[in-house]
mmCIF file with all atom_site columns, C-alpha atoms in Angstrom:
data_model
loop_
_atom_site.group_PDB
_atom_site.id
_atom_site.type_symbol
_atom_site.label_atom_id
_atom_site.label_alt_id
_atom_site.label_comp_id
_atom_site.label_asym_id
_atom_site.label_entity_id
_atom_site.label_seq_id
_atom_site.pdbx_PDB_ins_code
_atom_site.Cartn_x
_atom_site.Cartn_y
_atom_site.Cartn_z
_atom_site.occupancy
_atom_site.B_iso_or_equiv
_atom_site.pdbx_formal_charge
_atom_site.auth_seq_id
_atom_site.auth_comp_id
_atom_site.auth_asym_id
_atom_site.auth_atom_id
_atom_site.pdbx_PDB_model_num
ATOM 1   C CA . UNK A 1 1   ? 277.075 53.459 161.400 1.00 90.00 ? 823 UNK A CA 1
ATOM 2   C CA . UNK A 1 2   ? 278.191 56.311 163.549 1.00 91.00 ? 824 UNK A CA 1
ATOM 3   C CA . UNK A 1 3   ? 281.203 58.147 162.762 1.00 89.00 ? 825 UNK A CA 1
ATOM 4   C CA . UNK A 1 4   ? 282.987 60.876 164.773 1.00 84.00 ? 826 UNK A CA 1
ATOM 5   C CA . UNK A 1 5   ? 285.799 62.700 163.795 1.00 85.00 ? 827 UNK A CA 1
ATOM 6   C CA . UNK A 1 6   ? 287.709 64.696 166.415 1.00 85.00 ? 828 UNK A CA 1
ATOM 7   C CA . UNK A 1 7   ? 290.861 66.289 166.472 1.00 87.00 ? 829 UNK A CA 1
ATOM 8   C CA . UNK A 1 8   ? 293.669 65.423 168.937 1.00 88.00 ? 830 UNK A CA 1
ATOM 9   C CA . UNK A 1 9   ? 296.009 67.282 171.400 1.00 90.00 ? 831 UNK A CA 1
ATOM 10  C CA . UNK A 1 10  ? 298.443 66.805 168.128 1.00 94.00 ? 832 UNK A CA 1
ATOM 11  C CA . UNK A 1 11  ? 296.197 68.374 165.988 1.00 92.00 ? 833 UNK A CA 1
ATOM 12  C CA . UNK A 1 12  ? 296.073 65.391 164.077 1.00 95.00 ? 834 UNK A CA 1
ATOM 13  C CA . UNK A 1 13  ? 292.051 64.025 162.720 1.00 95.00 ? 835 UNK A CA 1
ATOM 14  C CA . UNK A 1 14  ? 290.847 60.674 164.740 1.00 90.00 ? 836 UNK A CA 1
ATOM 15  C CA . UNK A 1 15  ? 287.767 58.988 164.286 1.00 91.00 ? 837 UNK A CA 1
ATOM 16  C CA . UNK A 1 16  ? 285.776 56.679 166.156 1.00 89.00 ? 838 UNK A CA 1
ATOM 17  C CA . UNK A 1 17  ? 283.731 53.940 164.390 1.00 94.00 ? 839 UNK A CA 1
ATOM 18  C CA . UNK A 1 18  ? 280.539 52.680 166.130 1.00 94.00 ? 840 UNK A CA 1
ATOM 19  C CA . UNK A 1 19  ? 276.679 51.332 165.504 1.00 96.00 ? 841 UNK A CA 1
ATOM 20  C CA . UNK A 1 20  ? 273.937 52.914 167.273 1.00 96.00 ? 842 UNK A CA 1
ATOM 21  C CA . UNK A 1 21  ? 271.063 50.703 168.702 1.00 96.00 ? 843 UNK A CA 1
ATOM 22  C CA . UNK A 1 22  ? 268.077 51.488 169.758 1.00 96.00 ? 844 UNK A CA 1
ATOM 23  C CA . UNK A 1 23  ? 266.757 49.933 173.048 1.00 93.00 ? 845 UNK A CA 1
ATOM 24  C CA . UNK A 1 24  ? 263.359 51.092 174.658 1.00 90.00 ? 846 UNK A CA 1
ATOM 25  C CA . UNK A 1 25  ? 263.224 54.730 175.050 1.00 91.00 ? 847 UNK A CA 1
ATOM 26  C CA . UNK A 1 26  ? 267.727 55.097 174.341 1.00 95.00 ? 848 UNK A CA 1
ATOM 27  C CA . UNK A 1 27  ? 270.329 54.187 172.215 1.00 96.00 ? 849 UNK A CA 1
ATOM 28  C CA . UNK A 1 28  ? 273.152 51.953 173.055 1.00 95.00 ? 850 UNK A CA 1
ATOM 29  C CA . UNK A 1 29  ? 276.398 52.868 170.814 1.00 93.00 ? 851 UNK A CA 1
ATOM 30  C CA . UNK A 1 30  ? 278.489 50.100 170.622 1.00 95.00 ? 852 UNK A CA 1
ATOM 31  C CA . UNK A 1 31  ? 282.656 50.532 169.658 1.00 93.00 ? 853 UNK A CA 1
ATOM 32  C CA . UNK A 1 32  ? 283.596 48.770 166.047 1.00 94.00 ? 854 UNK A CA 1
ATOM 33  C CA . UNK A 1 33  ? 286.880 46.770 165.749 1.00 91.00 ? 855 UNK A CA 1
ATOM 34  C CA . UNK A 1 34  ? 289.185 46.989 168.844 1.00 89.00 ? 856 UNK A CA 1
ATOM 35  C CA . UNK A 1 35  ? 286.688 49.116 170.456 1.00 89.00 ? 857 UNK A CA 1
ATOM 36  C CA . UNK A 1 36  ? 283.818 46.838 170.581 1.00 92.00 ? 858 UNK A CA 1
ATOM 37  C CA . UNK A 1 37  ? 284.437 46.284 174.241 1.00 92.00 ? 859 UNK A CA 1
ATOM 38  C CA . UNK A 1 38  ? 283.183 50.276 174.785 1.00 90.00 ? 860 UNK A CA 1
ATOM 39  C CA . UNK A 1 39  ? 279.667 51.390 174.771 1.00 92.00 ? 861 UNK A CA 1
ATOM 40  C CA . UNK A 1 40  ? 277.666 53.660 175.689 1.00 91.00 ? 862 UNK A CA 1
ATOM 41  C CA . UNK A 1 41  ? 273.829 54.961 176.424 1.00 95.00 ? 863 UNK A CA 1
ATOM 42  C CA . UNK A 1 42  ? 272.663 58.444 174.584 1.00 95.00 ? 864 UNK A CA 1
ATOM 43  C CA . UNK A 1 43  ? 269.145 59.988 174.038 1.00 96.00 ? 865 UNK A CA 1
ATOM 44  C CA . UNK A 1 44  ? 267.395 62.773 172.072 1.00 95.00 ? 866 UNK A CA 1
ATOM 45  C CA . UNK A 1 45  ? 266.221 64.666 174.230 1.00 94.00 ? 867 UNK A CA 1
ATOM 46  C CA . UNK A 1 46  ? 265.071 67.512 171.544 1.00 93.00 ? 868 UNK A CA 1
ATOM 47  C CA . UNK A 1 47  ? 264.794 67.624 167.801 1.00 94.00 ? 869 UNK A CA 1
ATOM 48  C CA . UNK A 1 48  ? 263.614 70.880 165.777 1.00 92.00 ? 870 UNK A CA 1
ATOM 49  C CA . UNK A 1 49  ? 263.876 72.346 162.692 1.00 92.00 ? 871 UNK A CA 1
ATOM 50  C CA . UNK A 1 50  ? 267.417 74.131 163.676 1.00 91.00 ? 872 UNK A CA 1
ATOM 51  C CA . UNK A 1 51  ? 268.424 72.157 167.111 1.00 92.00 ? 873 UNK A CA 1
ATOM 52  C CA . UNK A 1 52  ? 269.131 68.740 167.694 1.00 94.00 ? 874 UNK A CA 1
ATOM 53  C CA . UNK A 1 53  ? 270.176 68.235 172.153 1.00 94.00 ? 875 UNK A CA 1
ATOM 54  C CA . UNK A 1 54  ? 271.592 64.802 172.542 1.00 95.00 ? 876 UNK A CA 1
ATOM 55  C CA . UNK A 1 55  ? 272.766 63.666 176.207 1.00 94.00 ? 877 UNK A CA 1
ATOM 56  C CA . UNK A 1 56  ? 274.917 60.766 177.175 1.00 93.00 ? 878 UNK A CA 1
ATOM 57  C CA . UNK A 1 57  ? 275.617 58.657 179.871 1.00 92.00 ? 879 UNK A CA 1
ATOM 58  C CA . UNK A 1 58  ? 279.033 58.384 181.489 1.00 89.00 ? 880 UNK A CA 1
ATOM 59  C CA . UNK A 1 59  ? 281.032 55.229 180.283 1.00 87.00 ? 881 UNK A CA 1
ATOM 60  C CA . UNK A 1 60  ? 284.165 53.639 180.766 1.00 84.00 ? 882 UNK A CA 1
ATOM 61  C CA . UNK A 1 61  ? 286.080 56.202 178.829 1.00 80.00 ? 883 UNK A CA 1
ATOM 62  C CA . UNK A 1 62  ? 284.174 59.396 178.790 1.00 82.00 ? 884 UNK A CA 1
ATOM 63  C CA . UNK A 1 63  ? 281.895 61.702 180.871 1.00 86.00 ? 885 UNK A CA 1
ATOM 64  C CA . UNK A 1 64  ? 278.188 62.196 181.085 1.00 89.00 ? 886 UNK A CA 1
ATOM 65  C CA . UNK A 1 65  ? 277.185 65.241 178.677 1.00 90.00 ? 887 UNK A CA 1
ATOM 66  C CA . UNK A 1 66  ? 275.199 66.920 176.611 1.00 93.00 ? 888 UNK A CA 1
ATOM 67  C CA . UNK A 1 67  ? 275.740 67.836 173.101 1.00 92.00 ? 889 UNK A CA 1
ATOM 68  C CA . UNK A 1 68  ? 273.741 70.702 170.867 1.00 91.00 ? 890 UNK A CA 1
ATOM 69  C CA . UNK A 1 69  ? 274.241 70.562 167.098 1.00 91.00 ? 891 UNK A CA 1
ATOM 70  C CA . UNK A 1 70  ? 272.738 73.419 165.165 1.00 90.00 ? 892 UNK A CA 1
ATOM 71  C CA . UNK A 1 71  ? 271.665 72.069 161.144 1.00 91.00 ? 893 UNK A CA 1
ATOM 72  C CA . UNK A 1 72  ? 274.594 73.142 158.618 1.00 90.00 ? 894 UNK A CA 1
ATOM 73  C CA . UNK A 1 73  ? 273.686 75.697 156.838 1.00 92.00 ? 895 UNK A CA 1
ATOM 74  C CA . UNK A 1 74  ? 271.856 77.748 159.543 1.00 91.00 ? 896 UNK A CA 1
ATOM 75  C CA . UNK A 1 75  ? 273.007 80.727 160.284 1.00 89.00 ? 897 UNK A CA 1
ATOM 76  C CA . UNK A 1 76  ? 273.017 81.899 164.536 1.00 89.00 ? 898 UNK A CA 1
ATOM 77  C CA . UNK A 1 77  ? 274.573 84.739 165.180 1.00 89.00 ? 899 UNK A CA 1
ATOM 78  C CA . UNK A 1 78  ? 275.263 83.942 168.684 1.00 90.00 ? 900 UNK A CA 1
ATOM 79  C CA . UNK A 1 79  ? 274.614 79.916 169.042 1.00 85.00 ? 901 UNK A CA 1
ATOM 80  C CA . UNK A 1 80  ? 275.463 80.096 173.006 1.00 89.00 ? 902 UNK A CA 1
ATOM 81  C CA . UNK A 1 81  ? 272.698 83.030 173.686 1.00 92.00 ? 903 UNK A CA 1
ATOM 82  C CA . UNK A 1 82  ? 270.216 81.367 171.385 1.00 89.00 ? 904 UNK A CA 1
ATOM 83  C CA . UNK A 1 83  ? 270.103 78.630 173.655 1.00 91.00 ? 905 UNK A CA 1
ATOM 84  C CA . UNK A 1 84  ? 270.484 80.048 176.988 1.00 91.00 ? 906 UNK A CA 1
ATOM 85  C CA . UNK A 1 85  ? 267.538 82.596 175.933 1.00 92.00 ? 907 UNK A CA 1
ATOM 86  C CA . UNK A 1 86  ? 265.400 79.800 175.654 1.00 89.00 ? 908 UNK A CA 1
ATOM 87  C CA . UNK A 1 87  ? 266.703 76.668 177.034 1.00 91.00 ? 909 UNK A CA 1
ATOM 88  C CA . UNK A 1 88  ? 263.770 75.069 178.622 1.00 92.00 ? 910 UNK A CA 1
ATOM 89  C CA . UNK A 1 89  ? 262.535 74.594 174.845 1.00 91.00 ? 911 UNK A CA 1
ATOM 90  C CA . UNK A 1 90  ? 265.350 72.113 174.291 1.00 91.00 ? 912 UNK A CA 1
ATOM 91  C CA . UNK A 1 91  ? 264.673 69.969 177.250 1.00 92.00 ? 913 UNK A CA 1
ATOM 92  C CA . UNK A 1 92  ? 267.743 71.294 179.543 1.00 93.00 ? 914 UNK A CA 1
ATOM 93  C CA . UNK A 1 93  ? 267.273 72.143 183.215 1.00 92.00 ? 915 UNK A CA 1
ATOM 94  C CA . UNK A 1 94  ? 269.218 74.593 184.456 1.00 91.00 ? 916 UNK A CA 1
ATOM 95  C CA . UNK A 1 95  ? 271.712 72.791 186.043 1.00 91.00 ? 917 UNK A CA 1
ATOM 96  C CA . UNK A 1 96  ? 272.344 71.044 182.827 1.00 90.00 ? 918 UNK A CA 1
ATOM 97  C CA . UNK A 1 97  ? 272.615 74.238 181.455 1.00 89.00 ? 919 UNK A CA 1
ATOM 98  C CA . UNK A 1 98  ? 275.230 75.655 183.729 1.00 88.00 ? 920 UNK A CA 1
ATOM 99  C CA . UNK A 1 99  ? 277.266 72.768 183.158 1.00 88.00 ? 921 UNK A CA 1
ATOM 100 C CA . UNK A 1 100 ? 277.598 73.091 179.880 1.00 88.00 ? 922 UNK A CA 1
ATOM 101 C CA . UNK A 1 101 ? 281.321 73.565 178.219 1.00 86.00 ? 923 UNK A CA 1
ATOM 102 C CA . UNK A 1 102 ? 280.982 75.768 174.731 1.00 86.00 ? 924 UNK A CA 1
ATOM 103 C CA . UNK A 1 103 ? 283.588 74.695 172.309 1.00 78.00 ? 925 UNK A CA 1
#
């Protein structure tokens, strides 16, 4: 089961409820309940000890992207230079890279 939890424009938590499959060389997340009609295609594209860089295909609701998640618990001063100062490591071009949005 894969569960995100987000929170709105309202400030108020949301969560979306899907299952991940896994297809060939991707995953296929598929939408539980009344959002079974919604998926979507992802894929690791790096795992390490600290890093994991997931990117995503566009779907019906949402843009492509690319998502970096650093292991809780690690400490990174700086998680935006740690990444840029090496970014080829984690399987991003630089394109990719200038794209990115930091939240």
């Amino acid at each position: 089961m894969d569960i995100v939890t987000y929170n709105n424009n309202r400030g108020q938590q949301k969560k979306i409820i899907g299952i991940d499959t896994y297809k060939q060389n991707h995953f296929v997340w598929r939408g539980k309940g009344l959002l079974a009609i919604l998926s979507s295609k992802w894929s690791i594209l790096t795992v390490t000890e600290t890093i994991l860089v997931i990117k995503f295909d566009r779907s019906f609701l949402t843009p492509a992207g690319i998502d970096i998640l650093v292991r809780e618990g690690i400490d990174i001063d700086d998680p935006k230079q740690f990444i840029l100062d090496c970014f080829e490591q984690y399987s991003l071009t630089a394109s990719e890279l200038n794209s990115l949005v930091w939240l």
